[in-house]
Structure formats: C-alpha cells, structure tokens
Amino acid sequence: MNKSKILKITAAIGFLVVLFLYIQFFTSNTTFDKAEIYVEIPTDSKYEDVQRIIAPYIKNSGSFEFIAKLRSYPENVKAGRFLLKKGMSAFQLVSAMRRNVPVKLAFNNQERLENLCERISSQIEPDTTKLLATFRDSIFLEKNGFTKENVFAMFLPNTYEFYWNVSAEKFRDRMLEEYNRFWTKERIAKATDLNLTPVQVITLASIVHKETTKKSERPTVAGVYLNRLRDGMKLQADPTVIYALKLRDNDFNQIIKRVLYNDLFINSPYNTYQNEGLPPGPIAMPDMDAIDAVLNAEKHNYLYFCASVERFGYHEFAATMAQHEVNAKKYADWLNTLGTKR
C-alpha cells in the first residue's frame, strides 16, 4: 500500500474519530421538551441507579455511558438534585450530574408537626416518618428544652436553602439554629417582660394568628390575652377549641366556622375554656407578624372580643362582660341569619 493511500485512510479514520468525539461531546442528547428538568438521585445510589433514573431523559444512553466512564463518573456518583437542560450533550449531562443544586424550601401556615413534616418531605429526601421521629427524638428535646407538644414552636415560617439530600438530623439542627438566631437578646427581653418564655410567646402567637388575619389588630388581640393571663382568667380562645376538636377527630382538613356551646366542654389540654393558662404547645404555625404582635402587644383594658358584624374580618373589643355580651349576641344572630350551624 502506497503512502498516499495510507494518508487517506489515516485521514478518514481521524475524521471518523473527530466526528465520533464531536457527537459525544457537543450534540444534543436529551429527549424532553421542557426547557429544563430536575432529577433526584437518592442517597447511596449506584451508577446503575443513576442510569435507570435518567434513562427517560436521554436520547443516546451509549454516548452518556462513554463520557461517564471517560470522566470516572460511575465511581463518583453523587446524591442530590440535578438540573438538566434541553439540548445538553452527553458531556454536559455528566457535568450536570456532578452539580448538586440547592432547593428553595418553603413552609408556612401549618397546623401541626405532622402537617409540617408532610410539607417538608415533599421538598427534600427524608420522608415524613423519618422527619417526625427526628424532631421528636427525646435526647434532642431534653437537650434543647422542648417537649413533643411544643417542639413545633421551633419552626419559623420562611424560605430556606437546602440540598435535596440533606439528612433529617441536619435539617432539624439548621431549624434550631434559625430559631436561636431569631430569638435575639431584644426579643428575649420583651418575652421576659411579659413573663413568657420564647415557646410560650409562639404558643400565644399561634392563637392570635388563628384569631385574625388583620395585622393591624393583632397587637390588640394579643393584648386581650395578655390581660387575661395577668388577671388569672382563662383564655377562652375559640381557636384552641377548634384545634381540640380536630385533634380528637384526627381530621385537620375539616372546616369549623362556628364553635358550639357543647364544644366548650371537650376534654382536652388544648381547650382553654376548661384549662387555665396556655395550651401545651402551638395550635398552628404563627407568622412573624403574629409573634411580633405578642412581643409588642397593645396596652389597653380590654378583656373580651368577638367577630364584628359591621366590619367583616375585624373584631369588636370590650372591657366589660356586659358590653361583650351585646357584641356576642349581634354576631350569634348574624350567624343564625346565615344558617351557619358549624
């Protein structure tokens, strides 16, 4: 074979090699139509698990495997959440599978720890059971001054950044850090002036949160309850009765618009018509505004309030039982005209 033919064959082989490498490194190797998708690789996954998970999104698995082995990916699989973009080449896909993308984890307005765990588990790897067990770990609770009933107070509604594969323990510890960071010396001093602990402030704030969505009157509502605590009166807060009813029925999806007379006698530590002081823990997750409403409660002489008929969503406040009974009758009559029984 003469030199000319050898050169041509070599050039052809070289061209094919370049073409092959170009296909592997630069041509699109995705099948999805969306601009981008996320894939989640569980903790302790093997390369075979990754292949199975991403298979529906890859056009040519052979190209991906070639690049993956070339870049030692099978021996260095990472758990986490990874962003794949439409049109990525095999080379870019392997690169993407090395970059764990954080989750913007958000929660608010949860009624109890079980609901919160469900919400959290939908955003990170640990499941509801694992999270619940971690949050109620007796050693953790004792070490940090919580109980199973009030540890819910530790979780402050916000948006946080976590890796999807964060462990339940690390998530819990981060929440404790956020809680301790929130309770500055200034806030603790305000709580002390009210003769309340931080957990008690949040417990009272959860009642205020449930009583009204109107931020402008939350400090007034908080003032009523603080006056009652100061005078040794029972809080007699309807939201605690509603919580007790839901807890009894194990149904937190039910809607209770009206508390009936017989409901006031439900046997529950959360029923503040029957028990003095605050309930054992929060009856909801109060927002920051409700917490600050307690810490900066309005000073007045009101001891009673009920929903207003004239100003929907607001309340009528009273310093005497006589005036409160007048307000309460107006509201009860209004409910009756609407036919609201529950």
Short mmCIF file of C-alpha atoms in Angstrom, two decimals:
data_model
loop_
_atom_site.label_atom_id
_atom_site.label_comp_id
_atom_site.label_asym_id
_atom_site.label_seq_id
_atom_site.Cartn_x
_atom_site.Cartn_y
_atom_site.Cartn_z
CA MET A 1 0.00 0.00 0.00
CA ASN A 2 1.50 3.30 -1.06
CA LYS A 3 1.97 6.24 1.24
CA SER A 4 -0.85 8.22 -0.41
CA LYS A 5 -3.44 5.57 0.43
CA ILE A 6 -2.15 5.25 3.98
CA LEU A 7 -2.52 9.01 4.45
CA LYS A 8 -6.06 8.92 3.06
CA ILE A 9 -7.04 6.03 5.33
CA THR A 10 -5.44 7.74 8.32
CA ALA A 11 -7.24 10.96 7.49
CA ALA A 12 -10.55 9.10 7.12
CA ILE A 13 -10.04 7.37 10.46
CA GLY A 14 -9.10 10.66 12.04
CA PHE A 15 -12.21 12.28 10.63
CA LEU A 16 -14.39 9.48 11.98
CA VAL A 17 -12.75 9.78 15.40
CA VAL A 18 -13.30 13.54 15.41
CA LEU A 19 -16.90 13.03 14.26
CA PHE A 20 -17.46 10.44 16.98
CA LEU A 21 -16.00 12.69 19.65
CA TYR A 22 -17.98 15.65 18.35
CA ILE A 23 -21.19 13.65 18.66
CA GLN A 24 -20.30 12.57 22.19
CA PHE A 25 -19.20 15.99 23.40
CA PHE A 26 -21.30 18.53 21.54
CA THR A 27 -24.55 17.19 20.05
CA SER A 28 -27.85 17.22 21.85
CA ASN A 29 -28.59 14.07 23.84
CA THR A 30 -31.87 14.88 25.58
CA THR A 31 -35.42 13.73 24.89
CA PHE A 32 -37.56 16.11 26.93
CA ASP A 33 -39.40 19.15 25.52
CA LYS A 34 -39.28 21.36 28.62
CA ALA A 35 -36.51 23.93 28.85
CA GLU A 36 -35.18 22.22 31.96
CA ILE A 37 -35.97 19.44 34.40
CA TYR A 38 -34.62 18.27 37.73
CA VAL A 39 -33.66 14.70 38.55
CA GLU A 40 -33.18 13.46 42.09
CA ILE A 41 -30.58 10.84 42.96
CA PRO A 42 -31.21 9.23 46.37
CA THR A 43 -28.50 8.78 48.97
CA ASP A 44 -26.27 5.69 48.46
CA SER A 45 -27.30 5.33 44.81
CA LYS A 46 -25.03 3.35 42.48
CA TYR A 47 -24.26 4.15 38.86
CA GLU A 48 -26.86 1.60 37.78
CA ASP A 49 -29.48 3.54 39.76
CA VAL A 50 -28.47 6.76 38.01
CA GLN A 51 -28.75 5.09 34.61
CA ARG A 52 -32.29 3.95 35.43
CA ILE A 53 -33.38 7.34 36.77
CA ILE A 54 -32.11 9.44 33.86
CA ALA A 55 -32.88 6.93 31.09
CA PRO A 56 -36.23 8.58 30.18
CA TYR A 57 -34.47 11.89 29.57
CA ILE A 58 -31.51 10.73 27.46
CA LYS A 59 -31.64 10.07 23.75
CA ASN A 60 -28.47 8.01 23.38
CA SER A 61 -27.51 6.11 26.53
CA GLY A 62 -24.37 4.80 24.86
CA SER A 63 -22.98 8.31 24.44
CA PHE A 64 -23.73 9.14 28.06
CA GLU A 65 -22.06 5.96 29.29
CA PHE A 66 -18.98 6.58 27.13
CA ILE A 67 -18.48 10.08 28.55
CA ALA A 68 -19.41 8.98 32.08
CA LYS A 69 -16.70 6.27 32.06
CA LEU A 70 -14.21 8.59 30.40
CA ARG A 71 -14.72 11.08 33.26
CA SER A 72 -14.83 8.44 36.06
CA TYR A 73 -18.41 9.25 36.95
CA PRO A 74 -19.53 5.66 37.75
CA GLU A 75 -17.03 5.61 40.63
CA ASN A 76 -18.04 9.06 41.84
CA VAL A 77 -21.85 9.13 41.83
CA LYS A 78 -23.34 11.97 43.86
CA ALA A 79 -26.70 12.04 45.58
CA GLY A 80 -28.82 15.16 45.24
CA ARG A 81 -30.93 17.23 42.89
CA PHE A 82 -29.51 17.94 39.46
CA LEU A 83 -30.57 20.32 36.71
CA LEU A 84 -30.76 19.01 33.15
CA LYS A 85 -31.38 21.45 30.31
CA LYS A 86 -32.91 20.74 26.93
CA GLY A 87 -30.26 20.15 24.26
CA MET A 88 -27.44 19.16 26.61
CA SER A 89 -24.77 16.93 25.13
CA ALA A 90 -23.56 13.77 26.86
CA PHE A 91 -20.55 15.69 28.15
CA GLN A 92 -22.77 18.45 29.56
CA LEU A 93 -25.13 15.88 31.09
CA VAL A 94 -22.31 14.22 33.00
CA SER A 95 -21.12 17.64 34.17
CA ALA A 96 -24.65 18.46 35.31
CA MET A 97 -24.82 15.25 37.33
CA ARG A 98 -21.86 16.47 39.39
CA ARG A 99 -23.51 19.76 40.43
CA ASN A 100 -25.96 19.32 43.31
CA VAL A 101 -28.49 22.18 43.01
CA PRO A 102 -29.94 23.54 46.28
CA VAL A 103 -33.68 23.52 46.96
CA LYS A 104 -35.55 26.67 47.95
CA LEU A 105 -37.54 25.02 50.72
CA ALA A 106 -40.56 26.95 51.99
CA PHE A 107 -43.24 26.34 54.58
CA ASN A 108 -45.85 28.36 56.45
CA ASN A 109 -49.37 28.18 57.84
CA GLN A 110 -49.09 24.56 59.04
CA GLU A 111 -51.39 23.44 61.87
CA ARG A 112 -49.28 20.74 63.49
CA LEU A 113 -45.95 18.94 63.28
CA GLU A 114 -47.35 16.09 61.20
CA ASN A 115 -48.56 18.51 58.52
CA LEU A 116 -45.22 20.30 58.54
CA CYS A 117 -43.35 17.02 58.04
CA GLU A 118 -45.52 16.21 55.04
CA ARG A 119 -44.79 19.64 53.59
CA ILE A 120 -41.04 19.33 54.16
CA SER A 121 -40.79 15.76 52.85
CA SER A 122 -42.31 16.88 49.55
CA GLN A 123 -39.28 19.13 49.03
CA ILE A 124 -36.29 17.12 50.34
CA GLU A 125 -35.26 13.47 50.51
CA PRO A 126 -36.14 12.42 54.12
CA ASP A 127 -39.70 11.11 54.36
CA THR A 128 -42.41 12.18 56.81
CA THR A 129 -41.79 9.30 59.22
CA LYS A 130 -38.06 9.97 59.42
CA LEU A 131 -38.55 13.70 59.94
CA LEU A 132 -41.19 13.23 62.63
CA ALA A 133 -39.02 10.74 64.55
CA THR A 134 -36.03 13.10 64.33
CA PHE A 135 -37.97 16.12 65.55
CA ARG A 136 -39.37 14.11 68.47
CA ASP A 137 -36.11 12.49 69.47
CA SER A 138 -36.13 12.52 73.28
CA ILE A 139 -32.42 13.37 73.61
CA PHE A 140 -32.76 16.35 71.27
CA LEU A 141 -35.91 17.57 73.04
CA GLU A 142 -34.40 17.35 76.53
CA LYS A 143 -31.12 18.95 75.46
CA ASN A 144 -32.88 21.97 73.92
CA GLY A 145 -35.74 22.45 76.36
CA PHE A 146 -38.58 21.28 74.12
CA THR A 147 -41.35 18.73 74.55
CA LYS A 148 -43.16 16.62 71.95
CA GLU A 149 -46.08 19.03 72.25
CA ASN A 150 -44.17 22.28 71.83
CA VAL A 151 -41.21 21.45 69.55
CA PHE A 152 -43.44 22.72 66.73
CA ALA A 153 -42.58 26.20 68.03
CA MET A 154 -39.04 25.74 66.75
CA PHE A 155 -40.06 26.06 63.10
CA LEU A 156 -40.28 29.61 61.82
CA PRO A 157 -42.13 30.10 58.50
CA ASN A 158 -39.75 31.26 55.79
CA THR A 159 -37.88 30.14 52.68
CA TYR A 160 -34.63 28.30 53.32
CA GLU A 161 -31.93 26.86 51.08
CA PHE A 162 -31.03 23.18 51.48
CA TYR A 163 -29.55 20.43 49.39
CA TRP A 164 -32.28 17.95 48.47
CA ASN A 165 -30.36 15.07 50.07
CA VAL A 166 -29.88 16.82 53.42
CA SER A 167 -30.38 14.40 56.31
CA ALA A 168 -33.31 14.80 58.69
CA GLU A 169 -30.89 15.46 61.54
CA LYS A 170 -29.04 18.22 59.68
CA PHE A 171 -32.32 19.79 58.66
CA ARG A 172 -33.53 19.76 62.26
CA ASP A 173 -30.28 21.24 63.54
CA ARG A 174 -30.48 24.04 60.97
CA MET A 175 -34.01 24.83 62.11
CA LEU A 176 -32.76 25.05 65.69
CA GLU A 177 -30.04 27.47 64.55
CA GLU A 178 -32.65 29.64 62.81
CA TYR A 179 -34.83 29.55 65.92
CA ASN A 180 -31.95 30.60 68.19
CA ARG A 181 -30.95 33.31 65.73
CA PHE A 182 -34.50 34.69 65.71
CA TRP A 183 -34.59 34.90 69.48
CA THR A 184 -32.25 37.83 69.88
CA LYS A 185 -31.49 39.40 73.26
CA GLU A 186 -34.04 42.10 72.47
CA ARG A 187 -36.83 39.62 71.74
CA ILE A 188 -35.97 37.50 74.78
CA ALA A 189 -36.04 40.63 76.95
CA LYS A 190 -39.52 41.50 75.63
CA ALA A 191 -40.73 37.96 76.33
CA THR A 192 -39.30 38.15 79.86
CA ASP A 193 -41.13 41.42 80.46
CA LEU A 194 -44.34 39.58 79.56
CA ASN A 195 -43.40 36.76 81.95
CA LEU A 196 -43.30 34.36 78.99
CA THR A 197 -40.69 32.05 77.51
CA PRO A 198 -39.99 32.10 73.75
CA VAL A 199 -42.04 28.90 73.33
CA GLN A 200 -44.93 30.45 75.25
CA VAL A 201 -44.76 33.57 73.09
CA ILE A 202 -45.05 31.44 69.95
CA THR A 203 -47.86 29.40 71.51
CA LEU A 204 -49.82 32.58 72.25
CA ALA A 205 -48.91 33.95 68.80
CA SER A 206 -50.42 30.82 67.23
CA ILE A 207 -53.75 31.67 68.89
CA VAL A 208 -53.51 35.31 67.76
CA HIS A 209 -52.63 34.09 64.26
CA LYS A 210 -55.77 31.96 64.16
CA GLU A 211 -58.00 34.65 65.66
CA THR A 212 -57.37 37.27 62.99
CA THR A 213 -55.64 37.75 59.66
CA LYS A 214 -55.75 41.53 60.12
CA LYS A 215 -52.24 42.58 61.03
CA SER A 216 -53.42 45.94 62.33
CA GLU A 217 -55.49 44.38 65.13
CA ARG A 218 -53.21 41.53 66.11
CA PRO A 219 -51.43 43.60 68.79
CA THR A 220 -54.88 44.42 70.24
CA VAL A 221 -55.91 40.75 70.29
CA ALA A 222 -52.58 39.82 71.86
CA GLY A 223 -53.19 42.50 74.50
CA VAL A 224 -56.52 40.91 75.44
CA TYR A 225 -54.95 37.52 76.05
CA LEU A 226 -52.05 39.01 77.99
CA ASN A 227 -54.54 40.89 80.17
CA ARG A 228 -56.36 37.64 80.83
CA LEU A 229 -53.14 35.82 81.74
CA ARG A 230 -52.18 38.69 84.03
CA ASP A 231 -55.57 38.64 85.79
CA GLY A 232 -55.63 34.85 86.17
CA MET A 233 -58.56 34.45 83.78
CA LYS A 234 -58.92 31.57 81.37
CA LEU A 235 -58.01 32.49 77.80
CA GLN A 236 -61.28 31.06 76.44
CA ALA A 237 -59.94 31.16 72.89
CA ASP A 238 -62.18 29.56 70.27
CA PRO A 239 -59.23 28.50 68.04
CA THR A 240 -57.98 26.24 70.85
CA VAL A 241 -61.38 24.52 70.98
CA ILE A 242 -61.33 24.06 67.21
CA TYR A 243 -57.84 22.57 67.47
CA ALA A 244 -59.02 20.21 70.22
CA LEU A 245 -61.95 19.07 68.06
CA LYS A 246 -59.70 18.41 65.08
CA LEU A 247 -57.23 16.57 67.28
CA ARG A 248 -59.99 14.44 68.76
CA ASP A 249 -61.30 13.55 65.31
CA ASN A 250 -57.78 13.23 63.87
CA ASP A 251 -59.04 15.33 60.99
CA PHE A 252 -57.29 18.61 60.36
CA ASN A 253 -58.95 19.04 56.98
CA GLN A 254 -62.39 19.70 58.42
CA ILE A 255 -63.66 23.27 58.36
CA ILE A 256 -65.21 24.56 61.58
CA LYS A 257 -66.66 28.06 61.23
CA ARG A 258 -68.67 28.09 64.43
CA VAL A 259 -67.85 26.85 67.93
CA LEU A 260 -70.97 25.44 69.61
CA TYR A 261 -71.78 25.59 73.32
CA ASN A 262 -71.20 21.86 73.84
CA ASP A 263 -67.79 22.15 72.16
CA LEU A 264 -66.58 24.28 75.07
CA PHE A 265 -66.59 21.21 77.32
CA ILE A 266 -64.37 18.98 75.21
CA ASN A 267 -61.84 17.22 77.43
CA SER A 268 -58.50 18.30 76.01
CA PRO A 269 -55.39 20.05 77.36
CA TYR A 270 -55.79 22.41 74.39
CA ASN A 271 -59.26 23.60 75.46
CA THR A 272 -58.62 26.98 77.08
CA TYR A 273 -62.25 27.21 78.17
CA GLN A 274 -61.58 24.32 80.58
CA ASN A 275 -57.89 24.80 81.36
CA GLU A 276 -56.08 27.80 82.75
CA GLY A 277 -53.09 29.33 81.03
CA LEU A 278 -51.67 28.47 77.65
CA PRO A 279 -52.15 25.15 75.83
CA PRO A 280 -49.25 22.63 75.85
CA GLY A 281 -47.90 23.95 72.56
CA PRO A 282 -48.75 25.97 69.43
CA ILE A 283 -52.08 25.25 67.74
CA ALA A 284 -50.67 26.46 64.41
CA MET A 285 -47.54 27.91 62.88
CA PRO A 286 -47.75 31.65 63.54
CA ASP A 287 -46.18 34.01 61.05
CA MET A 288 -43.53 36.51 62.13
CA ASP A 289 -46.13 39.26 62.34
CA ALA A 290 -48.18 37.34 64.90
CA ILE A 291 -45.08 36.66 67.01
CA ASP A 292 -44.09 40.31 66.98
CA ALA A 293 -47.70 41.25 67.77
CA VAL A 294 -47.36 39.36 71.06
CA LEU A 295 -43.94 40.82 71.82
CA ASN A 296 -45.25 44.32 71.06
CA ALA A 297 -48.82 43.87 72.28
CA GLU A 298 -51.07 46.87 72.66
CA LYS A 299 -51.60 48.03 76.23
CA HIS A 300 -55.31 48.51 76.96
CA ASN A 301 -58.01 47.37 79.38
CA TYR A 302 -59.90 45.04 77.02
CA LEU A 303 -60.69 41.55 78.32
CA TYR A 304 -63.13 40.39 75.63
CA PHE A 305 -63.62 40.44 71.88
CA CYS A 306 -65.73 38.79 69.21
CA ALA A 307 -66.07 38.98 65.46
CA SER A 308 -67.58 42.19 64.15
CA VAL A 309 -70.78 42.21 62.15
CA GLU A 310 -70.21 45.71 60.73
CA ARG A 311 -66.53 45.29 59.82
CA PHE A 312 -66.08 41.87 58.23
CA GLY A 313 -62.82 40.24 59.27
CA TYR A 314 -62.31 42.53 62.26
CA HIS A 315 -63.37 42.28 65.90
CA GLU A 316 -65.27 44.28 68.49
CA PHE A 317 -63.41 44.69 71.78
CA ALA A 318 -64.87 45.21 75.24
CA ALA A 319 -63.60 45.88 78.75
CA THR A 320 -66.72 44.52 80.49
CA MET A 321 -68.72 41.31 80.20
CA ALA A 322 -71.93 43.31 79.71
CA GLN A 323 -70.59 45.04 76.61
CA HIS A 324 -69.11 41.79 75.33
CA GLU A 325 -72.46 40.03 75.64
CA VAL A 326 -74.05 42.72 73.48
CA ASN A 327 -71.35 42.25 70.82
CA ALA A 328 -71.51 38.47 71.04
CA LYS A 329 -75.30 38.43 70.60
CA LYS A 330 -75.02 40.54 67.45
CA TYR A 331 -72.56 38.07 66.00
CA ALA A 332 -74.57 35.00 67.01
CA ASP A 333 -77.74 36.50 65.49
CA TRP A 334 -75.86 37.22 62.29
CA LEU A 335 -74.62 33.62 62.06
CA ASN A 336 -78.15 32.39 62.62
CA THR A 337 -79.47 34.51 59.75
CA LEU A 338 -76.84 32.92 57.52
CA GLY A 339 -77.80 29.45 58.71
CA THR A 340 -74.25 28.70 59.82
CA LYS A 341 -74.50 25.73 62.18
CA ARG A 342 -70.91 24.55 62.07
#
